[in-house]
JSON list of C-alpha atoms in Angstrom, two decimals:
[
{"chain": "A", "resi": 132, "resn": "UNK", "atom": "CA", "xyz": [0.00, 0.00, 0.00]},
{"chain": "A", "resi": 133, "resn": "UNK", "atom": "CA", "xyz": [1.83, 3.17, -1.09]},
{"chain": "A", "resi": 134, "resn": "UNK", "atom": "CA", "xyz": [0.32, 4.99, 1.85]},
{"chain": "A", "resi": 135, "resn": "UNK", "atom": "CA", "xyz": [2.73, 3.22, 3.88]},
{"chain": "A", "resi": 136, "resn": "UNK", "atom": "CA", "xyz": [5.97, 3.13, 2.62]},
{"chain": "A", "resi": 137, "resn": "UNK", "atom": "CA", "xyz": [9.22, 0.67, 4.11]},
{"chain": "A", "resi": 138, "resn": "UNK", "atom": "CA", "xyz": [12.82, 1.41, 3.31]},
{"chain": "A", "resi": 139, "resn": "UNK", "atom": "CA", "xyz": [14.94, -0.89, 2.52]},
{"chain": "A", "resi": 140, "resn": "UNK", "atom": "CA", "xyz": [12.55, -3.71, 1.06]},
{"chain": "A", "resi": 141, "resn": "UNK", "atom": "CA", "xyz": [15.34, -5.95, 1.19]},
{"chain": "A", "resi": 142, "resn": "UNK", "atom": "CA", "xyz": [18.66, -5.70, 3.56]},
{"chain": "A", "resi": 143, "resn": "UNK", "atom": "CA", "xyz": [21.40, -8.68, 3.94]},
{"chain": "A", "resi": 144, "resn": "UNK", "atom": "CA", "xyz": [23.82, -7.91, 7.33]},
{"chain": "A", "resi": 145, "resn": "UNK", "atom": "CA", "xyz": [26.49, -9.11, 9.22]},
{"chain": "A", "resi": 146, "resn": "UNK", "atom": "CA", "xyz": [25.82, -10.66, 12.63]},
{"chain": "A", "resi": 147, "resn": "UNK", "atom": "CA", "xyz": [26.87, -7.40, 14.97]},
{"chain": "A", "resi": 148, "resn": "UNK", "atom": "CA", "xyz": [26.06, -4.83, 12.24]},
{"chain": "A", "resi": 149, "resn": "UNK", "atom": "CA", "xyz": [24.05, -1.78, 13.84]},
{"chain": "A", "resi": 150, "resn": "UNK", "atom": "CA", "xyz": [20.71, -1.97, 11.42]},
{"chain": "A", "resi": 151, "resn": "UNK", "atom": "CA", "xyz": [17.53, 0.16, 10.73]},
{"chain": "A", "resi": 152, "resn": "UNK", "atom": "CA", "xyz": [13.98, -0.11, 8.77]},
{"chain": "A", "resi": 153, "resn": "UNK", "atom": "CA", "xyz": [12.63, 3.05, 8.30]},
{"chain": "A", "resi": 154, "resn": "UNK", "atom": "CA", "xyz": [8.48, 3.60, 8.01]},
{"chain": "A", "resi": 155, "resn": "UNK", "atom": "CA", "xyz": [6.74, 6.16, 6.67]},
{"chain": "A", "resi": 156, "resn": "UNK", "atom": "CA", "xyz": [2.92, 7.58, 6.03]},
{"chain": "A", "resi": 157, "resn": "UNK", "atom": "CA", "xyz": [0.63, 9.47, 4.32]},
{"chain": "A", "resi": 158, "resn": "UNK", "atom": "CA", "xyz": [-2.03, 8.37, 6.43]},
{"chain": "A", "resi": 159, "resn": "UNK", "atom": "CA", "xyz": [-2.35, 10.87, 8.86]},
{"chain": "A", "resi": 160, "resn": "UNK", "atom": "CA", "xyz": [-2.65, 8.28, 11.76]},
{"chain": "A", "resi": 161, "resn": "UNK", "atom": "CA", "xyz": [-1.35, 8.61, 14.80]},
{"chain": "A", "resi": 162, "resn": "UNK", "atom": "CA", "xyz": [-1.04, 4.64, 15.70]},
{"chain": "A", "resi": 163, "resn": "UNK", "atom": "CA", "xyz": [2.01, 3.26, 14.30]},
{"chain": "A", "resi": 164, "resn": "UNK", "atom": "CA", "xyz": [3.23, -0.48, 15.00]},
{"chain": "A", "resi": 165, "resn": "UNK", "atom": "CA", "xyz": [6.03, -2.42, 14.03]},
{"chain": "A", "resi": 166, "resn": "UNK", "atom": "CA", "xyz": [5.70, -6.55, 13.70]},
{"chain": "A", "resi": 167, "resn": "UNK", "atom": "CA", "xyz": [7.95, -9.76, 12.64]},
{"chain": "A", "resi": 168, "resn": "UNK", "atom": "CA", "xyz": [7.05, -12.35, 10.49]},
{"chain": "A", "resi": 169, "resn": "UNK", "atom": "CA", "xyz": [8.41, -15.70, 10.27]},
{"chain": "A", "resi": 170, "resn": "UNK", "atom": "CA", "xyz": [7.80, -18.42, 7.76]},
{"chain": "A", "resi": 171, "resn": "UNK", "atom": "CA", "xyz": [4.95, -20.12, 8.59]},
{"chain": "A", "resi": 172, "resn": "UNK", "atom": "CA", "xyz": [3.70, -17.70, 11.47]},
{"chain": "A", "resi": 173, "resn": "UNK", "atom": "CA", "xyz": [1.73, -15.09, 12.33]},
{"chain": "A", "resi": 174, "resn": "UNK", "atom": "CA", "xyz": [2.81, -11.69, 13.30]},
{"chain": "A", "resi": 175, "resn": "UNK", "atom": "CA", "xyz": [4.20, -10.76, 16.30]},
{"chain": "A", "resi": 176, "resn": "UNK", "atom": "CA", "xyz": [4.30, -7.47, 17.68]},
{"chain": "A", "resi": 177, "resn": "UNK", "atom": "CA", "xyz": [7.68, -5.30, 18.10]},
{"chain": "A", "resi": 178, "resn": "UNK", "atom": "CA", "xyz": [6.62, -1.98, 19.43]},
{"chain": "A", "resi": 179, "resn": "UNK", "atom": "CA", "xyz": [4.18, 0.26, 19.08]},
{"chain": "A", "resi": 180, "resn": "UNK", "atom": "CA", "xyz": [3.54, 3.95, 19.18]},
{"chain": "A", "resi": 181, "resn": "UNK", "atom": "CA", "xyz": [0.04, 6.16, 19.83]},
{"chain": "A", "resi": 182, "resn": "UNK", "atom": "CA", "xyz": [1.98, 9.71, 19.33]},
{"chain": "A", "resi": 183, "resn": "UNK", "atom": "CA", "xyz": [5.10, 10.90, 19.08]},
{"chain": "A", "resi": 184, "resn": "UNK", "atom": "CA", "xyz": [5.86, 10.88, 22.65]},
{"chain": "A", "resi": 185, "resn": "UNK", "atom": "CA", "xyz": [4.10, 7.72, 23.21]},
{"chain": "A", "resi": 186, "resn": "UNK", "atom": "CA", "xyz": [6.09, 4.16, 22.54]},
{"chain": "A", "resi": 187, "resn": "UNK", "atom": "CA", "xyz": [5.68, 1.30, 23.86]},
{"chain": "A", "resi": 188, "resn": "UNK", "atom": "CA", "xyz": [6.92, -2.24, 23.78]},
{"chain": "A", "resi": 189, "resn": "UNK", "atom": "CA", "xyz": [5.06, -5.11, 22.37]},
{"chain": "A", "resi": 190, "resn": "UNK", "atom": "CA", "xyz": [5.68, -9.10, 22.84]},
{"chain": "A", "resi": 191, "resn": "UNK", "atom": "CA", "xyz": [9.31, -9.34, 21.44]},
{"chain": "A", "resi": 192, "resn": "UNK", "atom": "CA", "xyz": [11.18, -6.26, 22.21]},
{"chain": "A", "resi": 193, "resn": "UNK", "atom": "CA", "xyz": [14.23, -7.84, 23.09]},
{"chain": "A", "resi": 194, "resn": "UNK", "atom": "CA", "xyz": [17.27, -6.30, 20.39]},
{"chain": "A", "resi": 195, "resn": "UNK", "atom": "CA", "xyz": [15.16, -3.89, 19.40]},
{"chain": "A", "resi": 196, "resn": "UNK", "atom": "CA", "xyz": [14.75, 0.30, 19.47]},
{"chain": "A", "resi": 197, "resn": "UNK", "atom": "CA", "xyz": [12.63, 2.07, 17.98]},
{"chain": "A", "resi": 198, "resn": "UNK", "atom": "CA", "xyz": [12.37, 6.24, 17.40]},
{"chain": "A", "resi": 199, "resn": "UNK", "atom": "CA", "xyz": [9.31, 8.12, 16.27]},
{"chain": "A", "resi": 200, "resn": "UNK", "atom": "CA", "xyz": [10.70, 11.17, 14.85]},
{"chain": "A", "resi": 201, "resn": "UNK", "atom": "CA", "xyz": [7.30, 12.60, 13.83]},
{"chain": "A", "resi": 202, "resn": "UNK", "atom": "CA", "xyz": [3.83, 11.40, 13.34]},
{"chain": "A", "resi": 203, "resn": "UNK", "atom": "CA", "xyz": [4.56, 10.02, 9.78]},
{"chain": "A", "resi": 204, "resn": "UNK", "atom": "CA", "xyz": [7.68, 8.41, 10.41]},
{"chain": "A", "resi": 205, "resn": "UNK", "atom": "CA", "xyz": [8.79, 5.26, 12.76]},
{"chain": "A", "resi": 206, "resn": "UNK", "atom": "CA", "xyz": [11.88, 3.69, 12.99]},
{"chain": "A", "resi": 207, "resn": "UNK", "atom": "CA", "xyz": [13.32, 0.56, 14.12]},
{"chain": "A", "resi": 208, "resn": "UNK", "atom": "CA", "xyz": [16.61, -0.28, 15.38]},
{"chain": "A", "resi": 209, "resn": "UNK", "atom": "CA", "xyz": [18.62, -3.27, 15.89]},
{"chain": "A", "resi": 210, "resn": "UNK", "atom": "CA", "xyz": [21.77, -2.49, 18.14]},
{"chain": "A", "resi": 211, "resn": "UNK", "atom": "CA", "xyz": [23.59, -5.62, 17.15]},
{"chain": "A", "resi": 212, "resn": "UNK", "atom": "CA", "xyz": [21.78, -7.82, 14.77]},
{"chain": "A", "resi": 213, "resn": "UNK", "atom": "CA", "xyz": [21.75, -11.88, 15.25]},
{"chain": "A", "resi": 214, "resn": "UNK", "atom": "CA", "xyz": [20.92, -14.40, 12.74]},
{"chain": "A", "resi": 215, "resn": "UNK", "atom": "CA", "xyz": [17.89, -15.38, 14.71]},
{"chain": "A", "resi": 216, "resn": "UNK", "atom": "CA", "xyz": [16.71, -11.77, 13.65]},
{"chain": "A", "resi": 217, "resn": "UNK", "atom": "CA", "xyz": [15.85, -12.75, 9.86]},
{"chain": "A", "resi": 218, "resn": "UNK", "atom": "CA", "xyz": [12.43, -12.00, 9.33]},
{"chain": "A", "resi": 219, "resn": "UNK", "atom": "CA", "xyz": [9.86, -9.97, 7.06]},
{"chain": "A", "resi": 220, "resn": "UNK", "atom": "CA", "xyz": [9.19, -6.87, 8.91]},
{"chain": "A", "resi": 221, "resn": "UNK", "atom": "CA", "xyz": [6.30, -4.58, 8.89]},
{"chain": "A", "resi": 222, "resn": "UNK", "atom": "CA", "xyz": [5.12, -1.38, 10.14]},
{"chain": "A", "resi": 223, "resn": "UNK", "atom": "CA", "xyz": [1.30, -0.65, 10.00]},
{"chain": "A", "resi": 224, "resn": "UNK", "atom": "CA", "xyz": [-0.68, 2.21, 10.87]},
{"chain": "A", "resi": 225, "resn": "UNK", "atom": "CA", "xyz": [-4.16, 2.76, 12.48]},
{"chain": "A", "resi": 226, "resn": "UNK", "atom": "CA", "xyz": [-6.73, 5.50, 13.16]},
{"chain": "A", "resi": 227, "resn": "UNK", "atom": "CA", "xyz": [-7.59, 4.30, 16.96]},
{"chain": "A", "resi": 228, "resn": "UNK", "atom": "CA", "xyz": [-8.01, 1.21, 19.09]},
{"chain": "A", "resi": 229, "resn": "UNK", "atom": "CA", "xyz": [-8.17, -2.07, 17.41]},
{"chain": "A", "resi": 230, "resn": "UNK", "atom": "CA", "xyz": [-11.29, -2.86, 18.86]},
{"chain": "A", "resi": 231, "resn": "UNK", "atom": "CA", "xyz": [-12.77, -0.38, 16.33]},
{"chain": "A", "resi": 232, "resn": "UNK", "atom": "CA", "xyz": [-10.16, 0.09, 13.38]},
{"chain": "A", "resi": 233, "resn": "UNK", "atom": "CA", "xyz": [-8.34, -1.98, 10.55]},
{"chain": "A", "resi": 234, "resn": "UNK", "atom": "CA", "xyz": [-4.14, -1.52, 10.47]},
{"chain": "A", "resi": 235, "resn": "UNK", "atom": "CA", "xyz": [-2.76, -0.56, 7.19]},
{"chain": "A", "resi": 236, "resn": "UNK", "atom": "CA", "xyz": [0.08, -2.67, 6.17]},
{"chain": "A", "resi": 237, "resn": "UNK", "atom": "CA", "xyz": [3.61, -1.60, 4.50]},
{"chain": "A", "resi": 238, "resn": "UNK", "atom": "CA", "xyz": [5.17, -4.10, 2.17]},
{"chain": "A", "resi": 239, "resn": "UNK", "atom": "CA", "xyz": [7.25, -5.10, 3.95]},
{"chain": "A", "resi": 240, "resn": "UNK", "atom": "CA", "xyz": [11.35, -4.75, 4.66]},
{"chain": "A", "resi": 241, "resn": "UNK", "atom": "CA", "xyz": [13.20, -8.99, 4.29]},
{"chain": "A", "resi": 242, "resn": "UNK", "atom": "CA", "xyz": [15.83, -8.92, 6.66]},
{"chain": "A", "resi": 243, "resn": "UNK", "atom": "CA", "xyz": [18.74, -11.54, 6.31]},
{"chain": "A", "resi": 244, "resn": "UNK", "atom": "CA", "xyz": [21.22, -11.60, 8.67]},
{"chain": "A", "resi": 245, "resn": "UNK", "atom": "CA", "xyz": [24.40, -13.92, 8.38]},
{"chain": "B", "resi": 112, "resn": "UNK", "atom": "CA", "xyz": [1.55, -16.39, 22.16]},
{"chain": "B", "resi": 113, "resn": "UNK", "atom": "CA", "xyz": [-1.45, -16.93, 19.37]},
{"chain": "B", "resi": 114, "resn": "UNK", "atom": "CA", "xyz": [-4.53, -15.97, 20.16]},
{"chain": "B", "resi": 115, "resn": "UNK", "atom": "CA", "xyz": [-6.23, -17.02, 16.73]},
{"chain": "B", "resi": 116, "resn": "UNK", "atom": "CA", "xyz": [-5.50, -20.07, 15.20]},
{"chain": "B", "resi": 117, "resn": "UNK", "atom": "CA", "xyz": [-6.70, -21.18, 11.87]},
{"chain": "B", "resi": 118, "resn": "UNK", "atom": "CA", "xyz": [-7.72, -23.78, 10.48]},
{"chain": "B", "resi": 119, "resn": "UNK", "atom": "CA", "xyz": [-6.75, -25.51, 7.98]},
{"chain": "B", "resi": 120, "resn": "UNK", "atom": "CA", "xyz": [-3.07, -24.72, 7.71]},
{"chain": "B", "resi": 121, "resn": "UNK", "atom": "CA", "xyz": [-3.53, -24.86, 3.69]},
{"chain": "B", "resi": 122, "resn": "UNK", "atom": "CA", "xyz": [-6.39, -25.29, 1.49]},
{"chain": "B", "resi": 123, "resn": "UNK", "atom": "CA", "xyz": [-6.16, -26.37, -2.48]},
{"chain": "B", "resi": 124, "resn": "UNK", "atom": "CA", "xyz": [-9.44, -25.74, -4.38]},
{"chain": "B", "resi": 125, "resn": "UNK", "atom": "CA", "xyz": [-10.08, -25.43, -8.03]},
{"chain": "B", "resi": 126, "resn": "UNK", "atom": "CA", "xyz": [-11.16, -22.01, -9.36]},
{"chain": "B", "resi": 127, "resn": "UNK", "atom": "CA", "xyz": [-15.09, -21.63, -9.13]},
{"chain": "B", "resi": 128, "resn": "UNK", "atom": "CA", "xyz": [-15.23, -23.30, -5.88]},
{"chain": "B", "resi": 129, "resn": "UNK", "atom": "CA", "xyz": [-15.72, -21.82, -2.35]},
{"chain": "B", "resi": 130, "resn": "UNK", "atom": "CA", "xyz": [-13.34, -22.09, 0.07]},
{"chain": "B", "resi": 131, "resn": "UNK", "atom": "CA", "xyz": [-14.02, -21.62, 4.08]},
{"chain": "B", "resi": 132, "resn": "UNK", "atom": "CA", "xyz": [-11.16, -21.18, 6.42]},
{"chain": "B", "resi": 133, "resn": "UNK", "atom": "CA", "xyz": [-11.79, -20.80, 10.28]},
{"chain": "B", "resi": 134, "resn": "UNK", "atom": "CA", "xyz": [-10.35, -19.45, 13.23]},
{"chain": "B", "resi": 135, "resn": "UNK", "atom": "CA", "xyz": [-10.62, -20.30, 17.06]},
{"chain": "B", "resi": 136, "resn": "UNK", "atom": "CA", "xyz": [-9.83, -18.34, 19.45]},
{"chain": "B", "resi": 137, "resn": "UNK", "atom": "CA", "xyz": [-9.42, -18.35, 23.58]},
{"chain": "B", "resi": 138, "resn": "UNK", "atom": "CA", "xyz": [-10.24, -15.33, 25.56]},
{"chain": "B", "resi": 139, "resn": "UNK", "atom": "CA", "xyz": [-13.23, -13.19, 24.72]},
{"chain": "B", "resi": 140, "resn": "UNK", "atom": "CA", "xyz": [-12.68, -10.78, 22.17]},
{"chain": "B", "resi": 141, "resn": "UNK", "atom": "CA", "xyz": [-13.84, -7.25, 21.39]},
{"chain": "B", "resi": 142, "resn": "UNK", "atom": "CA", "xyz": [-13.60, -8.02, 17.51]},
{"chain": "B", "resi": 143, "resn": "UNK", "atom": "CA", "xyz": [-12.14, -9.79, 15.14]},
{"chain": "B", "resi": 144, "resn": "UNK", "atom": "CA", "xyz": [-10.78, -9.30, 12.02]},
{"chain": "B", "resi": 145, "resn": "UNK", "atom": "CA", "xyz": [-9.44, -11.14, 8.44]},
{"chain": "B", "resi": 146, "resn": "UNK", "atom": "CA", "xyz": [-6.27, -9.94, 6.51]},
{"chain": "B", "resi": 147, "resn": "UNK", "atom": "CA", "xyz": [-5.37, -11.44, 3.15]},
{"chain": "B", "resi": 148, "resn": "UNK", "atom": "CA", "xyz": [-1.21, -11.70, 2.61]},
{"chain": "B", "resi": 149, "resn": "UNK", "atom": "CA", "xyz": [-0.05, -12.38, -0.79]},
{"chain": "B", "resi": 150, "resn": "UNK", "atom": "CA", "xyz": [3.24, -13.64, -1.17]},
{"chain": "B", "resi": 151, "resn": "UNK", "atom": "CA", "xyz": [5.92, -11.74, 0.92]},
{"chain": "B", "resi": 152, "resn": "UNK", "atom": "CA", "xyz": [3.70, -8.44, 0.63]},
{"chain": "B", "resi": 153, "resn": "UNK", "atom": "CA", "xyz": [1.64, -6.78, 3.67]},
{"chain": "B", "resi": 154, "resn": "UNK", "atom": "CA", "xyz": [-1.05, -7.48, 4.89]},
{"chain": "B", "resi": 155, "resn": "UNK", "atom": "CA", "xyz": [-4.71, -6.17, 3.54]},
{"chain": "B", "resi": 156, "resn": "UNK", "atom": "CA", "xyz": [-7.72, -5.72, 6.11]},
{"chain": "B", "resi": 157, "resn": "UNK", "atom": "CA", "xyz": [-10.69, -7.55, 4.18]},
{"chain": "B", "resi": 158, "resn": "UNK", "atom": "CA", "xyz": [-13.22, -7.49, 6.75]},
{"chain": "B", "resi": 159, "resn": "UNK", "atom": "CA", "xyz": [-13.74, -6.20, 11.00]},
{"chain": "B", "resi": 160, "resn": "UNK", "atom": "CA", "xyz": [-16.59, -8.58, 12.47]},
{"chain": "B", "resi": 161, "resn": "UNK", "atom": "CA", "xyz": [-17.53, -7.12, 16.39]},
{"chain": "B", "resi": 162, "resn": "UNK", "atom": "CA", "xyz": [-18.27, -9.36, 19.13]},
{"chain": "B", "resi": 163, "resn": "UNK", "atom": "CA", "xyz": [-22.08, -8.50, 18.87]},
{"chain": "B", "resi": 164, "resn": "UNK", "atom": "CA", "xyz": [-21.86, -9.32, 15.67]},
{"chain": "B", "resi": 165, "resn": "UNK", "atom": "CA", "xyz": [-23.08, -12.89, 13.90]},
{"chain": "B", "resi": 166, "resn": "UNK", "atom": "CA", "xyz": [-22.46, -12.79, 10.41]},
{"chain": "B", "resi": 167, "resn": "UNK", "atom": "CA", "xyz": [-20.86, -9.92, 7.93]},
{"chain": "B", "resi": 168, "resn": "UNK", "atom": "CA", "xyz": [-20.60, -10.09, 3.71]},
{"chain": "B", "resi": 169, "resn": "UNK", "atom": "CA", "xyz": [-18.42, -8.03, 1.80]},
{"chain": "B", "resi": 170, "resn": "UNK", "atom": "CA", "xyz": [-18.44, -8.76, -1.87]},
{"chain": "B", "resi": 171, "resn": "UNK", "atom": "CA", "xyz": [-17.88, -12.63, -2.05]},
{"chain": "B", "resi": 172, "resn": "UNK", "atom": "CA", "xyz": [-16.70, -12.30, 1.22]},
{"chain": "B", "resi": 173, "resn": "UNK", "atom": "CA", "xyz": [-19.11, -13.79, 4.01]},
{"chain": "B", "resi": 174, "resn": "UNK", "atom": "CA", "xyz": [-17.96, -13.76, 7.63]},
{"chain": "B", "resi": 175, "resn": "UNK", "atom": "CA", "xyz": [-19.33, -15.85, 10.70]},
{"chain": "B", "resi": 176, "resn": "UNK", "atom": "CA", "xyz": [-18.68, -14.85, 14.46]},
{"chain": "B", "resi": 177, "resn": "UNK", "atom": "CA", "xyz": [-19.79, -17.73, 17.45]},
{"chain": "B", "resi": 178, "resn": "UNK", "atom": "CA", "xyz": [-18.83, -15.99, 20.84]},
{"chain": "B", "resi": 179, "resn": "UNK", "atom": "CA", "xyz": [-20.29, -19.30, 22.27]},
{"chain": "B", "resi": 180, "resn": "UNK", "atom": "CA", "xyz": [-17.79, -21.78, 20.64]},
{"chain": "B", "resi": 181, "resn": "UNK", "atom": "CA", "xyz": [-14.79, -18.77, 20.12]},
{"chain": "B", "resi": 182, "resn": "UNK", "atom": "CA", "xyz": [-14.64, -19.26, 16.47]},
{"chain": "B", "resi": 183, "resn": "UNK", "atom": "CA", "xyz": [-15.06, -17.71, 12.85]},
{"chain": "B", "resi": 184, "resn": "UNK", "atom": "CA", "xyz": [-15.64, -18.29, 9.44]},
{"chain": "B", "resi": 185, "resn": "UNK", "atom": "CA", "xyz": [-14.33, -16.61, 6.55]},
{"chain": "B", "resi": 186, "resn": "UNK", "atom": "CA", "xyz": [-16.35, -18.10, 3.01]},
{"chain": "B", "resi": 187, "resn": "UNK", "atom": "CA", "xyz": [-14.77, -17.01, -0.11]},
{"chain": "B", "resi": 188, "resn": "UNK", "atom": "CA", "xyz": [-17.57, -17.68, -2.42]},
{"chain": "B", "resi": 189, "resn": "UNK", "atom": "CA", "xyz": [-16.65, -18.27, -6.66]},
{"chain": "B", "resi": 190, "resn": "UNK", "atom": "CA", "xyz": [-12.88, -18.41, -5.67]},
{"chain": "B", "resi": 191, "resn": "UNK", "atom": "CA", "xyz": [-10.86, -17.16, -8.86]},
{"chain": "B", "resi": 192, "resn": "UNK", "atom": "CA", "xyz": [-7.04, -17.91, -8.90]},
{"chain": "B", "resi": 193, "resn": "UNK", "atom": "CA", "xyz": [-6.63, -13.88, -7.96]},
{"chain": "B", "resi": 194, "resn": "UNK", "atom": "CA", "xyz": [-7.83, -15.21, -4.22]},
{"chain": "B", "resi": 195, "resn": "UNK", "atom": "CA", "xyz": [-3.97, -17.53, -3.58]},
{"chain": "B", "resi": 196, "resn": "UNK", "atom": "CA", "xyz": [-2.87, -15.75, -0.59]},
{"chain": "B", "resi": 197, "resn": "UNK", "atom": "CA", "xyz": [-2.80, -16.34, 3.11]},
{"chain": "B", "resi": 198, "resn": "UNK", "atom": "CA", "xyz": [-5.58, -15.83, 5.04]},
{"chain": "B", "resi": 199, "resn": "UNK", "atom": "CA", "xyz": [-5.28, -14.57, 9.02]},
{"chain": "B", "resi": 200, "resn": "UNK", "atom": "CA", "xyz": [-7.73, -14.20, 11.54]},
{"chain": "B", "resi": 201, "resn": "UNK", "atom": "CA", "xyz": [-6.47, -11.42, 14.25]},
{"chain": "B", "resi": 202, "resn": "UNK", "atom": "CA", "xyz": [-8.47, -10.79, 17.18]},
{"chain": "B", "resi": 203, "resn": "UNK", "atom": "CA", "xyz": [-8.75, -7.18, 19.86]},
{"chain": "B", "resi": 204, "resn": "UNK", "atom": "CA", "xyz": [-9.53, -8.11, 23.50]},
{"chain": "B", "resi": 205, "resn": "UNK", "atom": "CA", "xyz": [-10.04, -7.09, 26.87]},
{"chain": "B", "resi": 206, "resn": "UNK", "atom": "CA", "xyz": [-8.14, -4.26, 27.59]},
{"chain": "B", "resi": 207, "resn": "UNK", "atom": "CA", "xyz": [-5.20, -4.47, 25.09]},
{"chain": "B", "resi": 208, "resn": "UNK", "atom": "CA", "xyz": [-7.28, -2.38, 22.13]},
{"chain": "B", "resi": 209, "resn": "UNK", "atom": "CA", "xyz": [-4.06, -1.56, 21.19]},
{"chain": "B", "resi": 210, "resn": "UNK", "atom": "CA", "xyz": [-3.07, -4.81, 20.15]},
{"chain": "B", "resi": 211, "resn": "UNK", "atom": "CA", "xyz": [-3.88, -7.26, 17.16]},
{"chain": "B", "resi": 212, "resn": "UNK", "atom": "CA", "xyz": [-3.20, -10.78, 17.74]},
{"chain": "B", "resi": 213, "resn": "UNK", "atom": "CA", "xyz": [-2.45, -12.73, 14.74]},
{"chain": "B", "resi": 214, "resn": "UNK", "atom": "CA", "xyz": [-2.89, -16.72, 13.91]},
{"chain": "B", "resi": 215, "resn": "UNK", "atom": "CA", "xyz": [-0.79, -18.11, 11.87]},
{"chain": "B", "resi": 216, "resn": "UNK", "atom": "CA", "xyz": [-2.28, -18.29, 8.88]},
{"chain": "B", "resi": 217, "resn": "UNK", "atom": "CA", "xyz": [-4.80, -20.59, 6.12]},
{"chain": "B", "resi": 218, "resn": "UNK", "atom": "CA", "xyz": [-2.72, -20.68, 2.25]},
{"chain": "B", "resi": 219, "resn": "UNK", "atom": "CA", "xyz": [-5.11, -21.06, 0.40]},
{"chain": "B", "resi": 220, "resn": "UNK", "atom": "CA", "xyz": [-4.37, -21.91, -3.46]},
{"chain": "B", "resi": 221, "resn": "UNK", "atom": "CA", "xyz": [-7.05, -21.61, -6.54]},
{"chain": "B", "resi": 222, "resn": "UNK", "atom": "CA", "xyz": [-6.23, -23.69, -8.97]},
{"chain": "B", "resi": 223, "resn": "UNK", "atom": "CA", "xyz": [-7.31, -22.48, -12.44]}
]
């Protein structure tokens, strides 16, 4: 969806390399969330943000930072990547709580880390 | 930890034919909803189905809710080979309406 856009779309690292996925939206939503995918499995929640000076962490935070540097724009971090950190990542965005609203989806950043 | 789980893990069906994919869950839920995933893309919301909520169509989408046995539907009706994708069920409870929680997943594959 090109209202939410993911840079790189495709990254290969060293084990130890400092790495980040940006996010960014056209949206206008405050709600921003970033998940892993792994083959075979669901999503599973990173961290997630209501506002700018609002982030919190999801299930899996461990090795990972995130910065939201304005209402359109998320980041995530990994401090010192680890091979057990390949997955598809995505951010998403929503209006409000879940309970009521849909997430938009990026496309997706495949992170391979060796 | 998954709150949804589908069911079944992958589904092969000719083009023309409906396909039905379900989803249990375990704690009560506030709503639940069905994203479609092609092929290492991102997800797309296809359709929100509240707790009070027994049946929904969109399309040739039809959706079922049963609070009672903590499980949905999703019916794909005149499946066209457009529809190969994965298929999750994500459910909003209790307090956490922050929070999606994704199964893992129904491939489903129309053959043409």
């Amino acid at each position: 969806d090109a209202d939410v856009t993911q840079t790189p779309r495709n990254r290969i690292t060293k084990t130890g390399k400092r790495i980040m996925l940006e996010c960014s939206q056209t949206k206008g939503h405050d709600r921003m969330y970033w998940y892993r995918q792994d083959p075979g499995l669901g999503l599973q929640l990173i961290y997630y943000s209501f506002d700018v000076k609002d982030i919190n962490k999801g299930e899996i935070s461990d090795g990972y930072s995130v910065s939201r540097q304005a209402q359109a724009k998320f980041s995530l971090s990994l401090e010192s990547a680890i091979p057990n950190q390949t997955a598809l990542y995505f951010c998403a965005t929503s209006t409000g709580p879940s309970s009521y609203n849909e997430q938009f989806f990026g496309p997706g950043t495949r992170l391979t880390v060796l | 930890s998954q709150q949804g789980e589908e069911d079944p893990q992958a589904l092969s069906i000719q083009e023309g034919e409906n396909a039905t994919m379900n989803c249990s869950y375990k704690t009560s839920i506030n709503n639940l909803q069905w994203y479609r995933q092609n092929s290492g893309r991102g997800l797309v919301h296809l359709i929100l189905i509240r707790s009070n909520e027994r049946e929904k169509h969109s399309g040739r989408l039809r959706v079922t809710l049963d609070t009672s046995k903590k499980s949905s539907s999703l019916l794909i009706t005149a499946s066209r080979a457009a529809d190969t994708a994965s298929y999750f069920c994500a459910t909003s409870s209790g307090g956490s309406n922050y929070k999606l929680t994704f199964g893992k997943g129904t491939l489903l594959t129309v053959n043409p």
